[in-house]
């Protein structure tokens, strides 16, 4: 190693794989770091490591929101942290481009050694309506959104009188019977049933919690008897299991199942396996089902100095010859192994092939119960739950976090669950929505606060005649807009709109529309003409408010 130009080791990703690579490098290259021969840098979107195995407990509030995360700066004090999004990896020029931060400048970082640990991403591709209406469950923000969403549904149900709308609000659906889906449904079930006791108008029998799973037994990673135990326990607690059932799509009001069935729900969580990270997908290197193929030392063949670990890497275990599963246990060990091999390659010493026998598998089922298979031993119920908590408490990085979680767990045994709904969402100005054929987008008399642009599909505008029968007045397709008359006129909808086919639309709220119309005169003129034309086309003539309003706000 040269003492004048430090060797730069760049780690991409602040999850288990990336952080444990940095932690180990700081330890094994302590001397080189002190002498300035080596520098370590880590880039991640967030400045913290999320302890994902505990995310389901954030939903129920058993542990505090911030207790599942640990600041990377504290864990890796000798690593330079760049809290930025990675846009591109240029393997030829050995350069990584980071997105612009506060200013508008991108940042470029060169490297001598590169560790790619970018994990995978939630992907709803090929399932209509899921990216618009299903809640993912991977990051801390997802757990927080789900918790707030569930409380909001209970709040709305408490004051809703329409039985169909109530049923949708009080039905909670989780798709995916793997570990994260089962743990999420168990915590969600415990939480909504306990929280509902504080709502005067919600009866316990109105609550429905449903788990959808594509095979005939949940938790395929576990032995059959443990998975069956988990199934029985969930059912006893009131979770409805829908086995051999696949989710096919979603609307704002329903989960759509393969085969045509629909479950009316306002809360759909999807824990389907993730797809490849787009930054990884763009790389020109050997891959196996989107994961970067490494050799047994975790280096990418034909790319000297490039390593890959964690969920984004396809690694074959040297002792079993089997591909490593995407788990935190493996990502941590792979990170350590890559760090040791980088140090060995810098010193010219021997590297070690990656081999790791998983210590066991554990899944929490809420209510002081779990299932576990540890060192070949099968456990279920309270003992498994105690083991689950002990192991995860020990694994949680940082002493302060361990103390906080231990205190939270103790208090949770004594105190009722919190039902405070935190308003964390910023004002929405534009969103995507998906509608199934025949679904109402809005009805006559509704408040007109959104303008819609059709991306795909067809919709029909209908108007009531003599206060009863609805007659079609307009058919619209891709590129058309609707909803402008009530929105711009600041009055209720004067017609209803239904989707004729499966339709994807962009919805723009009142404030965003007004901002656009008041700053873009050609757009304002376009809408003035459109409202004039459409008001003139209606069977009963409109009140003309639309035109007045646009002009008065110029
Ligand atoms: C709910 C849930 C429960 C789980 N429970 C368990 C369990 O009990 N036991 C177990 O072993 N495993 C569990 N897992 C799986 C485990 O969490 C993953 O296998 C592990 O996190 C993989 O680590 P990783 O470092 O490869 O990826 P990740 O943890 O996904 O980290 C990837 C990192 O890269 C960053 N990143 C990605 N793209 C960019 C970009 N473009 N720019 C900047 N940064 C970027 C991300 O922000 C993140 O910090 C669970 C997963 C989930 C979702």
Coordinates of N, CA, C and O and ligand atoms in Angstrom, one line a residue, residues 13-18 44-46 52-53 84-86 117-119 137-138 180 277 279 309-311 326-329 331 392, ligand 1:
X13 N -24.4 1.3 0.2 CA -25.5 0.7 0.9 C -25.3 0.7 2.4 O -24.2 0.3 2.8
X14 N -26.3 1.2 3.1 CA -26.1 1.2 4.6 C -27.0 0.2 5.3 O -27.5 0.5 6.4
X15 N -27.2 -0.9 4.7 CA -28.0 -2.0 5.4 C -27.0 -2.9 6.1 O -25.8 -2.6 6.3
X16 N -27.5 -4.1 6.4 CA -26.6 -5.1 7.2 C -25.3 -5.3 6.4 O -24.2 -5.3 7.0
X17 N -25.4 -5.6 5.1 CA -24.2 -5.9 4.3 C -23.2 -4.8 4.3 O -22.0 -5.0 4.7
X18 N -23.6 -3.6 4.0 CA -22.7 -2.5 3.9 C -22.1 -2.1 5.3 O -20.9 -1.9 5.4
X44 N -25.2 5.9 1.5 CA -26.5 5.3 1.7 C -27.5 6.4 1.7 O -27.2 7.6 2.0
X45 N -28.7 6.1 1.3 CA -29.8 7.1 1.2 C -30.1 7.6 2.6 O -30.4 8.8 2.8
X46 N -30.1 6.7 3.6 CA -30.4 7.1 5.0 C -29.1 7.1 5.8 O -28.2 6.3 5.5
X52 N -34.4 -4.6 10.4 CA -35.7 -5.0 9.8 C -36.4 -6.1 10.6 O -37.7 -6.0 10.6
X53 N -35.7 -7.0 11.2 CA -36.5 -8.1 11.9 C -37.4 -7.5 13.0 O -38.4 -8.2 13.4
X84 N -26.7 10.2 0.6 CA -27.1 10.6 -0.7 C -27.7 9.4 -1.4 O -27.3 8.3 -1.1
X85 N -28.5 9.6 -2.5 CA -28.9 8.5 -3.3 C -27.8 8.3 -4.4 O -27.2 9.2 -4.9
X86 N -27.6 7.0 -4.7 CA -26.6 6.6 -5.7 C -27.4 6.6 -7.0 O -28.5 5.9 -7.1
X117 N -23.6 -3.2 -1.8 CA -24.5 -3.8 -0.8 C -25.8 -3.1 -0.8 O -26.2 -2.6 0.2
X118 N -26.4 -3.0 -2.0 CA -27.6 -2.1 -2.2 C -28.9 -2.9 -1.9 O -30.0 -2.3 -2.1
X119 N -28.9 -4.1 -1.5 CA -30.1 -4.8 -1.2 C -31.0 -5.0 -2.4 O -30.6 -4.8 -3.6
X137 N -43.7 -3.1 2.8 CA -43.3 -3.4 4.2 C -41.8 -3.7 4.2 O -41.4 -4.9 4.3
X138 N -40.9 -2.7 4.2 CA -39.5 -3.0 4.1 C -38.7 -2.0 4.9 O -37.8 -2.4 5.6
X180 N -41.8 -12.1 6.9 CA -42.2 -10.7 7.1 C -43.7 -10.6 7.0 O -44.3 -9.8 7.8
X277 N -32.5 -4.0 -7.3 CA -32.3 -2.6 -7.1 C -32.0 -2.0 -8.5 O -31.2 -2.5 -9.3
X279 N -30.2 0.4 -9.6 CA -28.8 0.8 -9.8 C -28.0 -0.5 -10.1 O -27.2 -0.5 -11.0
X309 N -22.2 -8.0 -1.7 CA -22.7 -8.8 -0.5 C -24.2 -8.5 -0.3 O -24.7 -7.5 -0.8
X310 N -24.8 -9.3 0.5 CA -26.2 -9.1 0.9 C -27.2 -9.5 -0.1 O -26.9 -10.3 -1.0
X311 N -28.4 -8.9 0.0 CA -29.5 -9.3 -0.9 C -29.3 -9.1 -2.4 O -30.0 -9.7 -3.2
X326 N -31.5 -14.6 1.0 CA -31.4 -13.2 1.3 C -31.9 -12.9 2.8 O -33.0 -12.5 3.0
X327 N -31.0 -13.1 3.7 CA -31.4 -12.8 5.1 C -30.3 -11.9 5.8 O -29.2 -11.8 5.3
X328 N -30.7 -11.3 6.9 CA -29.8 -10.4 7.6 C -28.6 -11.2 8.1 O -27.5 -10.7 8.1
X329 N -28.9 -12.4 8.6 CA -27.8 -13.3 9.1 C -26.7 -13.4 8.1 O -25.5 -13.3 8.4
X331 N -26.2 -11.5 5.3 CA -25.7 -10.2 4.9 C -24.6 -9.8 5.9 O -23.5 -9.3 5.4
X392 N -32.7 -11.3 19.3 CA -32.8 -10.0 18.6 C -32.3 -8.9 19.4 O -31.7 -7.9 18.9
Ligands
LIG1 C1 -40.0 -6.9 7.5 C2 -38.7 -7.7 7.4 C3 -38.3 -8.6 8.3 C4 -37.1 -9.4 8.2 N1 -36.8 -10.2 9.2 C5 -35.7 -10.9 9.1 C6 -35.3 -11.8 10.1 O1 -36.0 -12.0 11.1 N2 -34.1 -12.5 10.0 C7 -33.2 -12.3 8.9 O2 -32.1 -12.9 8.9 N3 -33.6 -11.5 7.9 C8 -34.8 -10.8 8.0 N4 -35.2 -9.9 6.9 C9 -34.3 -9.8 5.7 C10 -33.1 -8.9 6.0 O3 -33.6 -7.7 6.5 C11 -32.4 -8.6 4.7 O4 -31.9 -9.8 4.2 C12 -31.2 -7.7 4.9 O5 -31.6 -6.4 5.4 C13 -30.3 -7.5 3.7 O6 -29.3 -6.6 3.9 P1 -28.6 -5.8 2.7 O7 -27.6 -5.0 3.4 O8 -28.2 -6.7 1.6 O9 -29.8 -4.9 2.1 P2 -30.7 -3.8 2.8 O10 -30.8 -4.0 4.3 O11 -31.9 -3.7 2.0 O12 -29.8 -2.5 2.6 C14 -29.6 -1.8 1.4 C15 -29.1 -0.4 1.7 O13 -28.8 0.2 0.5 C16 -29.4 1.5 0.5 N5 -29.7 1.8 -0.9 C17 -30.4 1.1 -1.8 N6 -30.4 1.8 -3.0 C18 -29.8 2.9 -2.8 C19 -29.5 4.0 -3.7 N7 -29.9 4.1 -5.0 N8 -28.9 5.1 -3.1 C20 -28.5 5.1 -1.8 N9 -28.7 4.0 -1.0 C21 -29.4 3.0 -1.5 C22 -30.7 1.3 1.3 O14 -31.1 2.6 1.8 C23 -30.2 0.4 2.4 O15 -29.5 1.2 3.4 C24 -36.3 -9.2 7.1 C25 -36.7 -8.3 6.1 C26 -37.9 -7.5 6.2 C27 -38.2 -6.5 5.1

